[in-house]
Coordinates of C-alpha atoms in Angstrom, one line a residue:
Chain A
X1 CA 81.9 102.1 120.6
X2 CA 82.2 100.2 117.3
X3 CA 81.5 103.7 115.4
X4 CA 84.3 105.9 117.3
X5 CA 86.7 103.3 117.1
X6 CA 85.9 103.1 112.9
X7 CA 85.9 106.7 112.7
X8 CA 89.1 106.6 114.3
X9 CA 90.7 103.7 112.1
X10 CA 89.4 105.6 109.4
X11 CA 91.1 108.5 110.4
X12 CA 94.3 106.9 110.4
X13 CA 93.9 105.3 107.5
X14 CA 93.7 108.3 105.8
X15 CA 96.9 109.6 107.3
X16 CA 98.9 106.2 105.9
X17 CA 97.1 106.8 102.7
X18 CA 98.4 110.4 102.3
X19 CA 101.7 109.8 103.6
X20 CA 101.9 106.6 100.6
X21 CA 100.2 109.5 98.1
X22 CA 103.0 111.8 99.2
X23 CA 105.9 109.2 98.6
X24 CA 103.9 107.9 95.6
X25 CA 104.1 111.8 94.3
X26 CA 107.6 112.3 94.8
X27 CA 108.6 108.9 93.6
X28 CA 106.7 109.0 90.3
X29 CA 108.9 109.8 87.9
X30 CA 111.8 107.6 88.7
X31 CA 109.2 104.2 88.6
X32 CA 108.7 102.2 85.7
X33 CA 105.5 102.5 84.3
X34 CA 103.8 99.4 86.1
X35 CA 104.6 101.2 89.3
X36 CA 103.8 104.4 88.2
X37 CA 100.7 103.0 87.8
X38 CA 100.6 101.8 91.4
X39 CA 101.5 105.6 92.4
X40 CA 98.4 106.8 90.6
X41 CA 95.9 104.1 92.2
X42 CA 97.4 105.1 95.7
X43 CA 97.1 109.0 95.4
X44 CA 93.3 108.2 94.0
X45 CA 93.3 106.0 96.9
X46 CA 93.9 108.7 99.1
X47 CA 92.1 111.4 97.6
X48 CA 88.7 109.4 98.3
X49 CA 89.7 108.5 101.8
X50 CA 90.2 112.3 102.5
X51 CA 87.1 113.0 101.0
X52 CA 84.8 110.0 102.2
X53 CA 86.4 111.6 105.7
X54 CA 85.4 115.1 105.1
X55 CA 82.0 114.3 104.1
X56 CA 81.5 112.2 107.0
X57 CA 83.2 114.7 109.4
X58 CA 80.6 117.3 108.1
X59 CA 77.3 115.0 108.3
X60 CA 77.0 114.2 104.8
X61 CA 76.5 111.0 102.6
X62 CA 80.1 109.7 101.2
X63 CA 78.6 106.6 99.9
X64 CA 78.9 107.9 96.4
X65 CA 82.5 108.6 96.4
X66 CA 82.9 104.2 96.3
X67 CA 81.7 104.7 93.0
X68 CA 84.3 106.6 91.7
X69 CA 86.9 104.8 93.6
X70 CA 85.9 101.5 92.4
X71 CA 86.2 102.6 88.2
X72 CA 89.6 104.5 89.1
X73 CA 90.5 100.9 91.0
X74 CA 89.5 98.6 88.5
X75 CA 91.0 101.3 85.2
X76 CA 94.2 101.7 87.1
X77 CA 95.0 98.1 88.5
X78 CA 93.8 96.6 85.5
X79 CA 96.4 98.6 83.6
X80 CA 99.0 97.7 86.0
X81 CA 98.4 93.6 85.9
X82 CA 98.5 94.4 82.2
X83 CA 101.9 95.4 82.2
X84 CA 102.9 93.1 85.2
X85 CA 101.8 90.2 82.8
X86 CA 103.5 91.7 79.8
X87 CA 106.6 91.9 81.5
X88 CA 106.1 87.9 82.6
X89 CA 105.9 87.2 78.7
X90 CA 102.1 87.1 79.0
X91 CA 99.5 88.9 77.6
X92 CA 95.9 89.7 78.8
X93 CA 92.7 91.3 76.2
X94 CA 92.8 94.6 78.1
X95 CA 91.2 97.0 75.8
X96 CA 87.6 94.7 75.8
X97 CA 88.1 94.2 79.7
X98 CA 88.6 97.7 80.4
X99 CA 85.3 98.5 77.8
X100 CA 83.3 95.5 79.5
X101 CA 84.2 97.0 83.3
X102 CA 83.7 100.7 82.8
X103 CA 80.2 99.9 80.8
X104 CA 79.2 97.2 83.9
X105 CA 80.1 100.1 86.3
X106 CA 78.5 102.8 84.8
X107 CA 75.4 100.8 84.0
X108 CA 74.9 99.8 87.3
X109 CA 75.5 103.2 88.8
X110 CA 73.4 104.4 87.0
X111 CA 70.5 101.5 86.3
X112 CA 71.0 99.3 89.3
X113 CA 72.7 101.1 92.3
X114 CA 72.6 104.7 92.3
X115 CA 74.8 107.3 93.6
X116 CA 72.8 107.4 97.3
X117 CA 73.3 103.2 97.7
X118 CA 76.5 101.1 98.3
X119 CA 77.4 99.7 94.3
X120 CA 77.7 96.4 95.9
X121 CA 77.8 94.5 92.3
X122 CA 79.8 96.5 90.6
X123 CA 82.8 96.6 93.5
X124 CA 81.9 92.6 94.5
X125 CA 83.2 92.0 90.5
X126 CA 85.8 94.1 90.6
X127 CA 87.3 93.0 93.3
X128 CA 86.8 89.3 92.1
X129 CA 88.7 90.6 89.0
X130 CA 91.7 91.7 91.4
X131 CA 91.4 88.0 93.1
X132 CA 92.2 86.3 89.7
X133 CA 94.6 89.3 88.6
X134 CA 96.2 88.7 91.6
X135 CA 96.1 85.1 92.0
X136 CA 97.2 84.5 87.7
X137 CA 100.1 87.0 89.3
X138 CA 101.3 84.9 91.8
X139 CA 101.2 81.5 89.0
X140 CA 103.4 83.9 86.9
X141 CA 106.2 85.0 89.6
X142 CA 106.3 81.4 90.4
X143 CA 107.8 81.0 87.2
X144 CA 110.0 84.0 87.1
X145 CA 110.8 84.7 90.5
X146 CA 114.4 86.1 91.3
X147 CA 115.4 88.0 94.6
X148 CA 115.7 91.5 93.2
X149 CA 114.1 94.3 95.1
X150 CA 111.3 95.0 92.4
X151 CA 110.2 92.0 92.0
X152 CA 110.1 91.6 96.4
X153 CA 108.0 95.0 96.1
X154 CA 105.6 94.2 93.9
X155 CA 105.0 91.2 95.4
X156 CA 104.1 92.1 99.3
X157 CA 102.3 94.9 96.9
X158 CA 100.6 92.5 95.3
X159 CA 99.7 90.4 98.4
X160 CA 98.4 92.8 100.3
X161 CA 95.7 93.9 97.1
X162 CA 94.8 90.1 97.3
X163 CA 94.6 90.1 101.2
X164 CA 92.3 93.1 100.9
X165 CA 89.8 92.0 98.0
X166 CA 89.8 88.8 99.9
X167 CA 88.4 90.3 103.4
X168 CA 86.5 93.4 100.8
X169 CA 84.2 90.7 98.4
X170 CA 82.6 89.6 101.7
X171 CA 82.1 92.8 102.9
X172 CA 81.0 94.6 99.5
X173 CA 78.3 91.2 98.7
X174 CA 76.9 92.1 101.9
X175 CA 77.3 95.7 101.9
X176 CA 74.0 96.8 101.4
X177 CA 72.4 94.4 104.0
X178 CA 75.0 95.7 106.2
X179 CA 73.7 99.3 106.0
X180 CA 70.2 98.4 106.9
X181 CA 71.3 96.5 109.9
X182 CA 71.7 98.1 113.6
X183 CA 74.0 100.6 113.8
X184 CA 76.6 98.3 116.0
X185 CA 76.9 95.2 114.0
X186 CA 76.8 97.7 110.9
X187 CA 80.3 99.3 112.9
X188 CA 81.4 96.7 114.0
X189 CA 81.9 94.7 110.4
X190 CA 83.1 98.1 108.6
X191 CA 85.5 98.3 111.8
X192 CA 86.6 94.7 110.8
X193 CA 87.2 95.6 107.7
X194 CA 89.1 99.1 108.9
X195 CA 91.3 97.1 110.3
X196 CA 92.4 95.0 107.6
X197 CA 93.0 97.8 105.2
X198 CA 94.8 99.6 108.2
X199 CA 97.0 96.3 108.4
X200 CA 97.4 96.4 104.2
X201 CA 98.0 100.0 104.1
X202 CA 100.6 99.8 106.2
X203 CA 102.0 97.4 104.1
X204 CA 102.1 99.2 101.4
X205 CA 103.6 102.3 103.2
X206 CA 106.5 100.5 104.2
X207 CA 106.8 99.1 100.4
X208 CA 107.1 103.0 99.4
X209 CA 109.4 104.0 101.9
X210 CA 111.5 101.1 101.3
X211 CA 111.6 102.4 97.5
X212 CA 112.3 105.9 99.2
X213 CA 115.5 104.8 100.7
X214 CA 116.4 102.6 97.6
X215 CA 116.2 105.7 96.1
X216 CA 118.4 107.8 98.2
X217 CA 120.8 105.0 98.9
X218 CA 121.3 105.1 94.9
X219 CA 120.6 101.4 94.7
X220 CA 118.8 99.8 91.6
X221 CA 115.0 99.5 92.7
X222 CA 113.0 100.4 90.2
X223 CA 114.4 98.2 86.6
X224 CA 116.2 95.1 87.9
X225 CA 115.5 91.7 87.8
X226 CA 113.6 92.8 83.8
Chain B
X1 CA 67.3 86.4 109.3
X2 CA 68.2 88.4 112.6
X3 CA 70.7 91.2 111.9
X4 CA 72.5 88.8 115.4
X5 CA 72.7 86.0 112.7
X6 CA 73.9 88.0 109.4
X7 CA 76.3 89.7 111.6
X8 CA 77.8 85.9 112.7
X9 CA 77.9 84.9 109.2
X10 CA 79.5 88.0 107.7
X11 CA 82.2 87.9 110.0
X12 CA 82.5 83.7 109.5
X13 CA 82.8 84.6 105.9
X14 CA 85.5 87.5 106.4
X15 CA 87.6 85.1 108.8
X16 CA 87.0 82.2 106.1
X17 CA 88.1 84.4 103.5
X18 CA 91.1 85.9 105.3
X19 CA 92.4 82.3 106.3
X20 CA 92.0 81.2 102.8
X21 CA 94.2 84.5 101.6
X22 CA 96.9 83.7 104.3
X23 CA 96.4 79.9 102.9
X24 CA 97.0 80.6 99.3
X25 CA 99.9 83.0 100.3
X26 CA 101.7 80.4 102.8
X27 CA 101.2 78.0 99.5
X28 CA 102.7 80.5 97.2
X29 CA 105.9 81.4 99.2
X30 CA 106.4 77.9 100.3
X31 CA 106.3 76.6 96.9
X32 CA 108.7 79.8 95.3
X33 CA 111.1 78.6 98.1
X34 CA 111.1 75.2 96.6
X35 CA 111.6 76.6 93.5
X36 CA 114.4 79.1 94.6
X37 CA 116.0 76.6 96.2
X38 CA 116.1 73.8 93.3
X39 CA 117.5 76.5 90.9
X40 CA 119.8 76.9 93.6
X41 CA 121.0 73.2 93.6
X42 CA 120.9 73.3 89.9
X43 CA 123.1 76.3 89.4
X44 CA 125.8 74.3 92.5
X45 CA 125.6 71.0 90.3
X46 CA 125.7 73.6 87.0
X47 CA 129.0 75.2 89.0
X48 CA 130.6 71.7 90.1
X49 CA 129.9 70.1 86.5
X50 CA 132.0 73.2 85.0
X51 CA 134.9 72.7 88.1
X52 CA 134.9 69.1 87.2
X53 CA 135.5 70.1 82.9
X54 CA 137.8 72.5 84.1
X55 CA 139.9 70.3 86.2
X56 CA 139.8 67.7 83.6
X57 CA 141.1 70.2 80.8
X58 CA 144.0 71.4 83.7
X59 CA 144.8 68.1 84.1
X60 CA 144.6 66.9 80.4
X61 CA 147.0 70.0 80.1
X62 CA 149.5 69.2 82.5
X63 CA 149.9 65.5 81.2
X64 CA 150.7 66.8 77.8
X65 CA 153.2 68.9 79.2
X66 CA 154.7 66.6 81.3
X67 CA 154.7 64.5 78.0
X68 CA 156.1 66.7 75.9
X69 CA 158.5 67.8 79.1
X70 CA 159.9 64.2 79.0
X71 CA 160.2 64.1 75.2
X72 CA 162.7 66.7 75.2
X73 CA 164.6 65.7 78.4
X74 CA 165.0 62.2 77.6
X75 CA 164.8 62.3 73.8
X76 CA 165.7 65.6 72.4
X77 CA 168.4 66.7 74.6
X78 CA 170.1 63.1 74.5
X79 CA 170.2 63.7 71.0
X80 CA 171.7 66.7 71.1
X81 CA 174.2 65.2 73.2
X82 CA 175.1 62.5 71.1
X83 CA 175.3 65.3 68.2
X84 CA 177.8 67.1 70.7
X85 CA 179.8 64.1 71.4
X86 CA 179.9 63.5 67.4
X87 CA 181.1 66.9 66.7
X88 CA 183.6 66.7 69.6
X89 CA 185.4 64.1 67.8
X90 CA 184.8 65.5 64.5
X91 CA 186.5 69.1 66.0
X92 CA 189.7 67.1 67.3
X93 CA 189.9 65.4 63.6
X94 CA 189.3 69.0 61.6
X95 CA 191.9 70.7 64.1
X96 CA 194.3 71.0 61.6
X97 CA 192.5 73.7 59.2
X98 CA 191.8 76.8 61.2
X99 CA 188.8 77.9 58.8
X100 CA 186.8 74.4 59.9
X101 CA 187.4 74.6 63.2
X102 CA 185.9 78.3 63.7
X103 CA 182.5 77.0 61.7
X104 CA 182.7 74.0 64.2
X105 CA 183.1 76.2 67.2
X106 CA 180.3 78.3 65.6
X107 CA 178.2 75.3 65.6
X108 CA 179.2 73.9 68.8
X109 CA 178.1 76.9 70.9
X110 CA 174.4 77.0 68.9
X111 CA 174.8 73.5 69.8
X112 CA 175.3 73.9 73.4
X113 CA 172.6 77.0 73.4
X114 CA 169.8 74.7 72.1
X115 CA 170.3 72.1 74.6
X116 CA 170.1 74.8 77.3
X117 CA 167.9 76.2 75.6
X118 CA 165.6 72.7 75.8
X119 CA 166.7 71.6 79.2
X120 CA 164.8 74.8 80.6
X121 CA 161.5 74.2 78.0
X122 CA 161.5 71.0 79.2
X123 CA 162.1 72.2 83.0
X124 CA 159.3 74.7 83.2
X125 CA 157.1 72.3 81.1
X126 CA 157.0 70.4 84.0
X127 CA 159.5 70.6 87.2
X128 CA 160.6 67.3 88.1
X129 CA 161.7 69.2 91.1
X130 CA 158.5 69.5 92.4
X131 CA 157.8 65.9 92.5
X132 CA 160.9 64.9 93.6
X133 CA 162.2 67.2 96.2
X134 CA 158.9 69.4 97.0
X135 CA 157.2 72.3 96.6
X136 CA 159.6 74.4 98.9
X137 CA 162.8 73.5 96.6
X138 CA 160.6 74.0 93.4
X139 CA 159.6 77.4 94.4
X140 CA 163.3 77.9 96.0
X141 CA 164.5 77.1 92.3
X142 CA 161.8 79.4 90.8
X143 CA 163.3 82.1 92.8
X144 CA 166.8 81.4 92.0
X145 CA 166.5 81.0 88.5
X146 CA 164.8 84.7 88.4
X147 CA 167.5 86.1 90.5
X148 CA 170.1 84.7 88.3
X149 CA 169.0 86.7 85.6
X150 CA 169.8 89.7 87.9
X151 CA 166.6 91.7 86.1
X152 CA 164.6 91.1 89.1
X153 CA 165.0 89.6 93.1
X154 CA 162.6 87.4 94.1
X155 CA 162.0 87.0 97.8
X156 CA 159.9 84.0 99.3
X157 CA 158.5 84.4 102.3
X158 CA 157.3 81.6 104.9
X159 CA 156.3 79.2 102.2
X160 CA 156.5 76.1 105.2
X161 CA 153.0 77.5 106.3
X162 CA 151.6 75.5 103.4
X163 CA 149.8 72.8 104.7
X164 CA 148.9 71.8 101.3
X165 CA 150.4 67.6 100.7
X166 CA 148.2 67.0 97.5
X167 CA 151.2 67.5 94.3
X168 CA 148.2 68.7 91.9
X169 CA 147.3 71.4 94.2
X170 CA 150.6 72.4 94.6
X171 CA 151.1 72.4 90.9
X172 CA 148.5 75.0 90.7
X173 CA 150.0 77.3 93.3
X174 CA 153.3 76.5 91.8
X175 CA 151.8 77.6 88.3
X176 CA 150.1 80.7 89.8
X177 CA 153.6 82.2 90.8
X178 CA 155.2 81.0 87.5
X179 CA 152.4 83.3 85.3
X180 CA 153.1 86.0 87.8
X181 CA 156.5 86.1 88.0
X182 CA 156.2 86.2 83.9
X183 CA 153.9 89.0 84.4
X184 CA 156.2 91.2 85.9
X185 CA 159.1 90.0 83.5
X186 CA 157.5 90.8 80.5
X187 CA 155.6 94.1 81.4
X188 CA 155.9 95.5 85.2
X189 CA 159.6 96.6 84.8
X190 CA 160.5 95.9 88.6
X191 CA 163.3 95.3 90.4
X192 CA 161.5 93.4 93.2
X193 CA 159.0 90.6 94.0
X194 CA 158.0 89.8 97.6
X195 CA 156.1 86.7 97.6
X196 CA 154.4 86.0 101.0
X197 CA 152.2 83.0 102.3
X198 CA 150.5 83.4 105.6
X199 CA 147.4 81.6 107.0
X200 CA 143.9 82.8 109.1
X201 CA 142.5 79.6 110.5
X202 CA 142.7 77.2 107.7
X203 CA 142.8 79.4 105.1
X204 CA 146.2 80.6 103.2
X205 CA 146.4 84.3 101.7
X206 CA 149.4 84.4 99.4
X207 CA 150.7 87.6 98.7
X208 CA 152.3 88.9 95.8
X209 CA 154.2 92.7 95.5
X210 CA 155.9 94.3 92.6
X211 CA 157.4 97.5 92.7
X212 CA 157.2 97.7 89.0
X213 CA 155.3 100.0 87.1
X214 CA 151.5 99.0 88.0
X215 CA 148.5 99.1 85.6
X216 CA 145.1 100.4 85.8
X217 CA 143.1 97.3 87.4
X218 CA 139.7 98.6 85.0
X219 CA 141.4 97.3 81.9
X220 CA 142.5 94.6 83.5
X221 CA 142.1 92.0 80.6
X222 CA 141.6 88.3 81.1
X223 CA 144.5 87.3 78.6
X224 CA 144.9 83.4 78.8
X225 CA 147.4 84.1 81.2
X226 CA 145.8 85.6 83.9
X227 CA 142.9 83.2 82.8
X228 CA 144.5 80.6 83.4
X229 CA 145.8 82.0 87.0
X230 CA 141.6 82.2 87.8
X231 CA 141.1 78.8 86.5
X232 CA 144.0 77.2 89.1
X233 CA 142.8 79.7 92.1
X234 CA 139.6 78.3 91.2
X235 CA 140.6 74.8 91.4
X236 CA 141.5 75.3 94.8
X237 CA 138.3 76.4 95.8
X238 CA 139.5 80.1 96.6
X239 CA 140.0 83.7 94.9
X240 CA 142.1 86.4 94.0
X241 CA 142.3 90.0 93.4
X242 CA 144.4 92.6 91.7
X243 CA 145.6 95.7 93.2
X244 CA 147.2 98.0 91.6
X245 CA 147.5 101.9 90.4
X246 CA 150.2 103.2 87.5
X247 CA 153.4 103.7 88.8
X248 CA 152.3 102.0 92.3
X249 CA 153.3 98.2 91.4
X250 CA 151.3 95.2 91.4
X251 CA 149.8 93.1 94.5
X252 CA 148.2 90.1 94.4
X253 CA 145.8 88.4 97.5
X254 CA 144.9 84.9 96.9
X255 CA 143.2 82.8 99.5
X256 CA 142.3 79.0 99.5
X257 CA 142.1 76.2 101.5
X258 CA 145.0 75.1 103.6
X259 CA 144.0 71.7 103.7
X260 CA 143.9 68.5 100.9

């Protein structure tokens, strides 16, 4: 039961994800760069979803495509805190972060956790990364909040990233030990999950559309409250 | 450990970790609230701080005019007066040589000029008339003086609906219409002013309607006169704005309290 009902969160998942992609798309070149950013790390987003899908809809391992996911996750958020911090009048050492990560990735893809196995270390640091990106965000708006529509965008953005890695650490520490366990505890905690990401997803659907109708009802979105 | 127990603690741990997300997010928003809302009370005690300067400048203002309004009535013109008086007499001794007495008469009417000429400084300094028989006589003698000068008719409308009793308030309004009405005198080129009070609950919208030559409100410049017309609509807590097109007159809303 566990496993239809994951396929079919999945499933709809990967309709919000394309739906965001195809907003992100048509957005992308009236967003600043921070947010353009965003757009890139939701098409990628979607791209694996589709793909993880189609692999699983034809019988084949998808467990590999996490890999690449989880290096375009970490490269493009890390870019986009980057900036986020930048704009906040702080700075962060991004070019040794970004060397460190992709090297700790790579290495464990291809030393620790191959292609065929869930890269449990690798995504369990990255998403601790996102927890402090997320949480030295939160420490910074505090200081320079305001009430424009940006800055109310990137924050439920934000949120839901941290609501997700949150929920996603446990899951990806124990993600290995999940897969060896029976096949209806092992649904039922990616199910959990499923529905988390369905619940942030949406989230940040309703983010893009909002930008969507800021854009067509002409009104400053994308550069106020800088 | 049983995959029954790893699945119990996983899903502890995700519902521990979700609570502690909701828990650091409820602790974020409450706290930017606080902080929304002290820069909130900051910017109101910011805003009364700068109401309180301005009122004290307005009023600092108004007592030097009503200084220098007094110097001229009581001092000045008495003078002048006394200089009439004393050239009266002089006139009546000189009447014998023809040549003197045109001079005198020549001096006499710059004479009399000047003291009209300081009787109205001194009256639009500050108009005793509004302290001593009310706003509705002030404004009635506003109007009348205007007219006189047959350049422009001034028409008051329902000016009793002012509720207003405090006499610095009704300074302000009084000083509103003043720099209005020398608005239009100096650069509308109308004929008419219609100047209307009127109230919605407790709040009165005064009107004001040239049919002079209008301006384009975009270059609308904040001169100290129309400044100083903000400041006073400010002072009584309400606001104004500026309608207008070229060739399609002037009219001004203001709304305030109708209340001390």
């Amino acid at each position: 039961m566990f496993y239809d009902l994951l396929i079919l969160t999945s499933h709809i998942i990967g309709i919000i994800a394309f739906l965001t992609a195809l907003i992100a798309l048509y957005l992308f070149p009236r967003l600043i760069f921070s947010l353009k950013l965003l757009c890139i790390y939701v098409v990628i987003a979607s791209s694996s979803e589709t793909v993880a899908m189609a692999l699983v809809d034809v019988g084949k391992p998808n467990i590999f495509t996490y890999h690449f996911y989880v290096f375009f996750e970490f490269f493009f958020l890390s870019i986009f805190f980057y900036q986020e911090f930048r704009r906040n009048g702080k700075t962060l050492p991004l070019i040794p972060i970004l060397i460190g990560g992709t090297s700790l990735i790579i290495a464990n893809t291809i030393f620790l956790q191959p292609l065929d196995t869930f890269n449990s270390y690798s995504a369990t640091l990255v998403s601790l990364l996102m927890l402090v990106y997320c949480i030295y965000y939160f420490m910074l708006s505090l200081e320079n909040s305001n009430e424009s529509n940006l800055f109310n965008t990137l924050k439920w953005i934000v949120t839901s990233i941290f609501l997700f890695h949150c929920v996603s650490i446990v899951v990806l520490l124990f993600s290995n030990m999940i897969m060896k366990m029976e096949d209806v505890y092992n649904s039922a905690i990616w199910f959990t999950r499923s529905i988390i990401l369905l619940a942030i997803k949406l989230i940040i659907l309703y983010q893009f559309i909002r930008m969507l109708k800021f854009h067509f009802s002409n009104k400053r979105l994308i550069n106020d409250g800088q | 450990m049983t995959d029954n127990n790893l699945f119990f603690y996983i899903l502890i741990s995700i519902v521990i970790m979700l609570v502690f997300a909701m828990a650091v997010i409820w602790f974020l928003n409450q706290t930017q609230r606080k902080i929304t809302e002290g820069k909130l009370k900051e910017q109101e005690r910011e805003l009364d701080f700068q109401k309180e300067m301005l009122l004290n400048t307005v009023k600092t203002q108004e007592g030097e005019r009503e200084r220098i309004s007094k110097e001229l009535h009581d001092d000045v013109t008495s003078q002048l007066s006394i200089i009439h008086l004393n050239l009266h007499l002089l006139k009546r001794k000189l009447d014998a040589d023809p040549e003197l007495a045109i001079i005198i008469d020549h001096i006499e009417s710059s004479l009399k000029n000047s003291t009209e000429r300081t009787r109205t400084i001194s009256h639009e300094l500050m108009p005793a008339i509004l302290l001593k028989f009310g706003f509705h006589n002030a404004l009635k003698e506003l109007a009348n003086g205007v007219n006189l000068t047959e350049v422009l008719d001034v028409n008051i409308i329902d000016d009793q609906k002012i509720q207003i009793k405090d006499q610095f308030k009704l300074l302000h309004i009084y000083r509103v219409i003043q720099e209005l009405l020398n608005n239009t005198l100096k650069y509308a080129k109308a004929k008419k002013v219609d100047i209307t009070f009127d109230t919605i609950g407790d709040e009165l919208i005064m009107s004001y309607q040239d049919d002079g030559q209008g301006f384009d409100t975009k270059k609308l410049s904040e001169g100290l006169g129309l400044g100083n017309v903000k400041t006073r609509i400010r002072l009584l807590d309400g606001d104004i704005n500026w309608d207008s097109d070229l060739g399609k007159g002037v009219k001004v809303l203001s709304k305030f309290p109708n209340y001390d």
